[in-house]
PDB file of C-alpha atoms in Angstrom:
ATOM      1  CA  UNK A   1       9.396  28.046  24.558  1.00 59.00           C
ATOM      2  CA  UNK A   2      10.091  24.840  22.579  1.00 73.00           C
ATOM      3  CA  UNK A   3      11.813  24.852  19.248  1.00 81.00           C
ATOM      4  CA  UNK A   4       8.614  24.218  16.285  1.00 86.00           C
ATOM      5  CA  UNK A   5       8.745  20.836  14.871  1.00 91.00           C
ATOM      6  CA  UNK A   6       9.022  21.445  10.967  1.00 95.00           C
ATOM      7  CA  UNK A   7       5.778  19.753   8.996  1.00 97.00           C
ATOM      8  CA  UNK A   8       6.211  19.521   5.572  1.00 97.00           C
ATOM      9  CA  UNK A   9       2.944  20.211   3.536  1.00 98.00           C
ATOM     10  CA  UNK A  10       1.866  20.191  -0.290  1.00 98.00           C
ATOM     11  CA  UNK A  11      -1.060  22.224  -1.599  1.00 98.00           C
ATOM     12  CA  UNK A  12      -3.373  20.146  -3.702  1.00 98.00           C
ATOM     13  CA  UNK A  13      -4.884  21.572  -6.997  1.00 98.00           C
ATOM     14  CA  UNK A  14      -8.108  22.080  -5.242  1.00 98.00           C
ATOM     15  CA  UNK A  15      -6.429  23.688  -2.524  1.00 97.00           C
ATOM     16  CA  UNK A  16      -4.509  26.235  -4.122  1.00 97.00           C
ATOM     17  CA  UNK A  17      -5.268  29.778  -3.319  1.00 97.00           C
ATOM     18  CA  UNK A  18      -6.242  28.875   0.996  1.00 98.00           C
ATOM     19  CA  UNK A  19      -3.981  30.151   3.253  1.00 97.00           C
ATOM     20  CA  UNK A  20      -2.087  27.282   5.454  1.00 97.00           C
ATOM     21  CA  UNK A  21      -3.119  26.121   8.862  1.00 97.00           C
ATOM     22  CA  UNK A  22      -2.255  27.966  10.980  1.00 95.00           C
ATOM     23  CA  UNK A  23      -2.469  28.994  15.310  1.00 94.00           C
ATOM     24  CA  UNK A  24      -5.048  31.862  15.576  1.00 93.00           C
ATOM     25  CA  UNK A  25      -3.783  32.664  19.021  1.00 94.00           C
ATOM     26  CA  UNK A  26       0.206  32.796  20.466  1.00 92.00           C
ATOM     27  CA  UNK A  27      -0.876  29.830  23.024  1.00 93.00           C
ATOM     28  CA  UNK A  28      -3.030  28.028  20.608  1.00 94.00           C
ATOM     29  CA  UNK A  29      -2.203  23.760  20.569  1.00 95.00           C
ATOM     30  CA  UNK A  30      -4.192  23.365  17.147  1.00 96.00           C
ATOM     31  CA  UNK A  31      -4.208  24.781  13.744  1.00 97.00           C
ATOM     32  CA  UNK A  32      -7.208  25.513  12.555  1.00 97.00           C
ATOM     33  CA  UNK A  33      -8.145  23.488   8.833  1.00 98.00           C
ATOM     34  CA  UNK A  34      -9.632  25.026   6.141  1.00 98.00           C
ATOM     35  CA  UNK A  35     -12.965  23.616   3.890  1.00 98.00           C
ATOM     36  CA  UNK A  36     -11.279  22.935   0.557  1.00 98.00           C
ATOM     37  CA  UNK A  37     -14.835  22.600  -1.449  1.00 98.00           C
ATOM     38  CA  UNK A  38     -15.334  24.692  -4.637  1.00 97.00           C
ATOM     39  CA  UNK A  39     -16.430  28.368  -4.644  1.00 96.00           C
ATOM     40  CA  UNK A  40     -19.510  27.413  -7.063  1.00 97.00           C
ATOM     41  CA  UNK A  41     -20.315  24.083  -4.566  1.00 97.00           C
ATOM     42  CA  UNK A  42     -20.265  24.932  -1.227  1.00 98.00           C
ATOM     43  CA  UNK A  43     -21.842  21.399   1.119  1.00 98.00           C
ATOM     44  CA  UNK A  44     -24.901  21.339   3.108  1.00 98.00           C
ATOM     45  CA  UNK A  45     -25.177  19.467   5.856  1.00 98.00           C
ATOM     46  CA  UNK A  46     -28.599  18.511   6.637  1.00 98.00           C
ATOM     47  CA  UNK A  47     -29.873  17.691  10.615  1.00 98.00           C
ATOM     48  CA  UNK A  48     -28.441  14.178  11.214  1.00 98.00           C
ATOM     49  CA  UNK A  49     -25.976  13.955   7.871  1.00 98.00           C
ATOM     50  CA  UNK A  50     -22.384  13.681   7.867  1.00 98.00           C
ATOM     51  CA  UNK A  51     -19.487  14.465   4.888  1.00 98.00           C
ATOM     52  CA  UNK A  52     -16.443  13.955   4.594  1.00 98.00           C
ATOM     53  CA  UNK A  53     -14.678  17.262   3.743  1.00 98.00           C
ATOM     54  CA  UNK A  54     -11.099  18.009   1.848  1.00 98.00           C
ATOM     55  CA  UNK A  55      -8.454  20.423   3.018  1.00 98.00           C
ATOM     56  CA  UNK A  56      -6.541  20.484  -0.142  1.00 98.00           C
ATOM     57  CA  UNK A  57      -3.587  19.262   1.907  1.00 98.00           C
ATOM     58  CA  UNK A  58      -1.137  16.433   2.537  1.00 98.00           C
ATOM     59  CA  UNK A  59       1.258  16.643   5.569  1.00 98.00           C
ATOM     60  CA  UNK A  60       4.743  14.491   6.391  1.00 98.00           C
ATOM     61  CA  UNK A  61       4.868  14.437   9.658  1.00 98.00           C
ATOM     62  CA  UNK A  62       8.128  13.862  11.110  1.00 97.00           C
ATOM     63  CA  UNK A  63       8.640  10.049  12.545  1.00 96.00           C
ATOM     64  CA  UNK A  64       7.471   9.966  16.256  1.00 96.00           C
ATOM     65  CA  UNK A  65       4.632  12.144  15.321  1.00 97.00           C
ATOM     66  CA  UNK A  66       0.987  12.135  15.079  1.00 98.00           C
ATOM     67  CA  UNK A  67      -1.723  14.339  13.990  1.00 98.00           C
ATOM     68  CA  UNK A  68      -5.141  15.195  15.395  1.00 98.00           C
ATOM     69  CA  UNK A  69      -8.119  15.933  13.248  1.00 98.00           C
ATOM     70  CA  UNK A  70     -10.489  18.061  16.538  1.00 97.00           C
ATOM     71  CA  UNK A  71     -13.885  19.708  16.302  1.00 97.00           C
ATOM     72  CA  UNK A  72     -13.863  23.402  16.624  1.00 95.00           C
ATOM     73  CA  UNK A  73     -15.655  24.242  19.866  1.00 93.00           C
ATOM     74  CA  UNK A  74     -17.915  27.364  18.143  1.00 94.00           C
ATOM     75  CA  UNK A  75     -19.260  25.159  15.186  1.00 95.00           C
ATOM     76  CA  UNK A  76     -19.944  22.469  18.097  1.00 95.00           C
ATOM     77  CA  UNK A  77     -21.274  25.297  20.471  1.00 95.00           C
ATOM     78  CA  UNK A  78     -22.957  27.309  17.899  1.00 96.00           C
ATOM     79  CA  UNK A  79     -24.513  24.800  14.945  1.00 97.00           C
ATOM     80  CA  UNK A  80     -24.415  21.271  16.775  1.00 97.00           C
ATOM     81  CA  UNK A  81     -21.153  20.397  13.601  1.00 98.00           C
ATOM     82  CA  UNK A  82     -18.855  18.324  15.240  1.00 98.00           C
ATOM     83  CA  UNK A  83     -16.125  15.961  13.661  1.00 98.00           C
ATOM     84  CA  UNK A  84     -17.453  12.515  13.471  1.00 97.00           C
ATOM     85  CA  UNK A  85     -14.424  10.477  14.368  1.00 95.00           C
ATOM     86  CA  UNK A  86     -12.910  13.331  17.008  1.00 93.00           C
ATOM     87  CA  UNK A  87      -9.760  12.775  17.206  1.00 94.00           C
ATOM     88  CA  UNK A  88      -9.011  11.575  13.794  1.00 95.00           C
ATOM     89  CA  UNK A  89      -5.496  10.306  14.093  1.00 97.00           C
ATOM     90  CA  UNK A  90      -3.377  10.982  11.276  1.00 97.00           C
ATOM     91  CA  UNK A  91      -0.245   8.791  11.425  1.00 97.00           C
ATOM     92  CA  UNK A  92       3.426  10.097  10.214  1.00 97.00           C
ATOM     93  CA  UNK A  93       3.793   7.456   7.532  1.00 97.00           C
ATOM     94  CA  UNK A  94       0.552   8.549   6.025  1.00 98.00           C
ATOM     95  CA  UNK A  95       0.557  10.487   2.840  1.00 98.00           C
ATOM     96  CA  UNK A  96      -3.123  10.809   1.732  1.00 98.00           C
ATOM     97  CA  UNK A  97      -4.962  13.821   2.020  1.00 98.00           C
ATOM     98  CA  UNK A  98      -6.222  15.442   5.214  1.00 98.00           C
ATOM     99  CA  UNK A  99      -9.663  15.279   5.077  1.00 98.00           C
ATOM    100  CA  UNK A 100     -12.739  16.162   7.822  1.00 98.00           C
ATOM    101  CA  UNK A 101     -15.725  14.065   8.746  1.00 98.00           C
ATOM    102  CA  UNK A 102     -18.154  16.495   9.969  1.00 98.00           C
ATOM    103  CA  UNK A 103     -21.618  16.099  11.249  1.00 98.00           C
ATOM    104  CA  UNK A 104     -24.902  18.019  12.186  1.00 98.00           C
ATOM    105  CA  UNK A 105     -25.546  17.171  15.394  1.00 98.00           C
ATOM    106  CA  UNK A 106     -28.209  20.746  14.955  1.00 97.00           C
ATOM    107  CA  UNK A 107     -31.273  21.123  14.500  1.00 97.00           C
ATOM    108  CA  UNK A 108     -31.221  22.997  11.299  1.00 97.00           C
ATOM    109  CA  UNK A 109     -28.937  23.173   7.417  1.00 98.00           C
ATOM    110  CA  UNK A 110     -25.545  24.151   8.217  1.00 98.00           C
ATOM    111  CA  UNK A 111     -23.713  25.201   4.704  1.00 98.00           C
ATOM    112  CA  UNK A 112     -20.178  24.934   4.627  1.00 98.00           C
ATOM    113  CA  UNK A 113     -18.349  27.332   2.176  1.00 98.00           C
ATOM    114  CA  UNK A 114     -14.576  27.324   0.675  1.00 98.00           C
ATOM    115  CA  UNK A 115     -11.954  28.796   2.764  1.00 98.00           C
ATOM    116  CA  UNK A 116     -14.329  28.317   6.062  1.00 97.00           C
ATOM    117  CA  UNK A 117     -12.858  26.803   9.463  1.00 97.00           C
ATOM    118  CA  UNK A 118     -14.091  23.508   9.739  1.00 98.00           C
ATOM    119  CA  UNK A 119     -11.639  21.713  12.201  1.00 98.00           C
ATOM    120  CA  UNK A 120      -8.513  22.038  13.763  1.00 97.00           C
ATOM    121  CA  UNK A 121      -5.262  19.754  13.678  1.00 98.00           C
ATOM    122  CA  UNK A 122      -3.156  19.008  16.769  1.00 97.00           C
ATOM    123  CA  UNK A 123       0.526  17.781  16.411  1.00 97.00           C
ATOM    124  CA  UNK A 124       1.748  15.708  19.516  1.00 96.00           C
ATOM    125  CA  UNK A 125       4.586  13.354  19.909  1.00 96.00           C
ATOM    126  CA  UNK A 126       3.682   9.370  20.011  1.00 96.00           C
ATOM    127  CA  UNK A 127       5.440   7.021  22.007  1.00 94.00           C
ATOM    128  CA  UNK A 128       4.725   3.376  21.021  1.00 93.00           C
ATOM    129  CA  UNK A 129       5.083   0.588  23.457  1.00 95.00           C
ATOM    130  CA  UNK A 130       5.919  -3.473  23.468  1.00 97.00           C
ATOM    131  CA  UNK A 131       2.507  -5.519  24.852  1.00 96.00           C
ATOM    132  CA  UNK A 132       3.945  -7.659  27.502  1.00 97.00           C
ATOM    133  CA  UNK A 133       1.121 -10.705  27.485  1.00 97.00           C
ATOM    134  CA  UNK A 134       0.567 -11.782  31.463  1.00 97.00           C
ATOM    135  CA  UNK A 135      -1.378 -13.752  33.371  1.00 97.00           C
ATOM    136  CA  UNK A 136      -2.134 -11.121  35.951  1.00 95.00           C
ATOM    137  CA  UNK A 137      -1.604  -7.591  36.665  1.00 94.00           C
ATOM    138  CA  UNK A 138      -1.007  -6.238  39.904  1.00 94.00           C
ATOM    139  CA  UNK A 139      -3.966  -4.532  42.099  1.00 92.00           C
ATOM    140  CA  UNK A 140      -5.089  -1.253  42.894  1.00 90.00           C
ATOM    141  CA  UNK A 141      -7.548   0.766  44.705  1.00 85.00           C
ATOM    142  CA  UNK A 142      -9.943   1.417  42.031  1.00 82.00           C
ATOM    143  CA  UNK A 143      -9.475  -2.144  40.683  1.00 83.00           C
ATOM    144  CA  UNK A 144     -11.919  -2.562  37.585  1.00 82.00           C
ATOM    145  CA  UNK A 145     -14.187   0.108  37.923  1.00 77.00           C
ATOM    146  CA  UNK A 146     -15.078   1.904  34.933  1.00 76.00           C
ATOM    147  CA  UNK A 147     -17.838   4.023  33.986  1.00 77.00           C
ATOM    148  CA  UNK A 148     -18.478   6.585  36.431  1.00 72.00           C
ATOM    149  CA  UNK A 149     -17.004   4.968  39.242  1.00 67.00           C
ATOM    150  CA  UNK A 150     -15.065   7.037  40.564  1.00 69.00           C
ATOM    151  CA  UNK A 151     -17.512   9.850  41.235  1.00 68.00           C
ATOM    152  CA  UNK A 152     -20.422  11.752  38.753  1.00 65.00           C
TER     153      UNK A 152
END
């Protein structure tokens, strides 16, 4: 087992009172986020409408780090309410708050209430890379297919 990677987070106003993210199994890779929308204003997503939703958090992640904002496969499976931009990188240097774009991919209202599981967050390491500009890169078998070439 690998020692955790410590993740600073602050509670926003609005999130105050919802549990952290957190694994909901001993093998799980993502955290699961939490809808940080009032108690007296829960959102509706219509068939075909998207909204960006607030977690009431903000995260430092530790330099060499990245964040993933991932659907959850039962709102996908269950409602057609996907995230938008899956992943939605979060980089380590930023420090706004960690919000979801969802949309209803459905066929009918989905409501989404405080406190409800909307997404989940993945923390990986990030290894950045130099661009070396060439005039030609060396051959291989597959050469420039793309799109289903190698098989259905």
């Amino acid at each position: 087992m690998s020692v955790p990677v410590k993740v600073e987070v602050q509670q926003l106003p609005h999130g105050k009172g919802l549990p952290l993210p957190a694994y909901q199994s001993a093998d799980a890779a993502g955290l699961d986020l939490l809808a940080a929308v009032p108690d007296a204003a829960p959102v509706t997503l219509e068939p075909g409408r998207n909204a960006l939703l607030p977690t009431g958090l903000i995260i430092a992640l530790p330099r060499g780090y990245e964040a993933q904002v991932r659907p959850r496969s039962g709102l996908a499976a269950r409602h057609g309410v996907t995230v938008l931009n899956a992943p939605g990188t979060i980089d380590a240097d930023y420090r706004g708050e960690v919000s979801v774009l969802l949309i209803n991919h459905g066929n009918a209202p989905f409501t989404i209430r405080r406190g409800e599981r909307i997404a989940q967050i993945v923390i990986a390491p990030v290894m950045q890379v130099e661009l070396v500009r060439v005039t030609a890169l060396p051959a291989t078998d597959r050469g420039s297919g793309g799109f289903g070439s190698t098989g259905r």
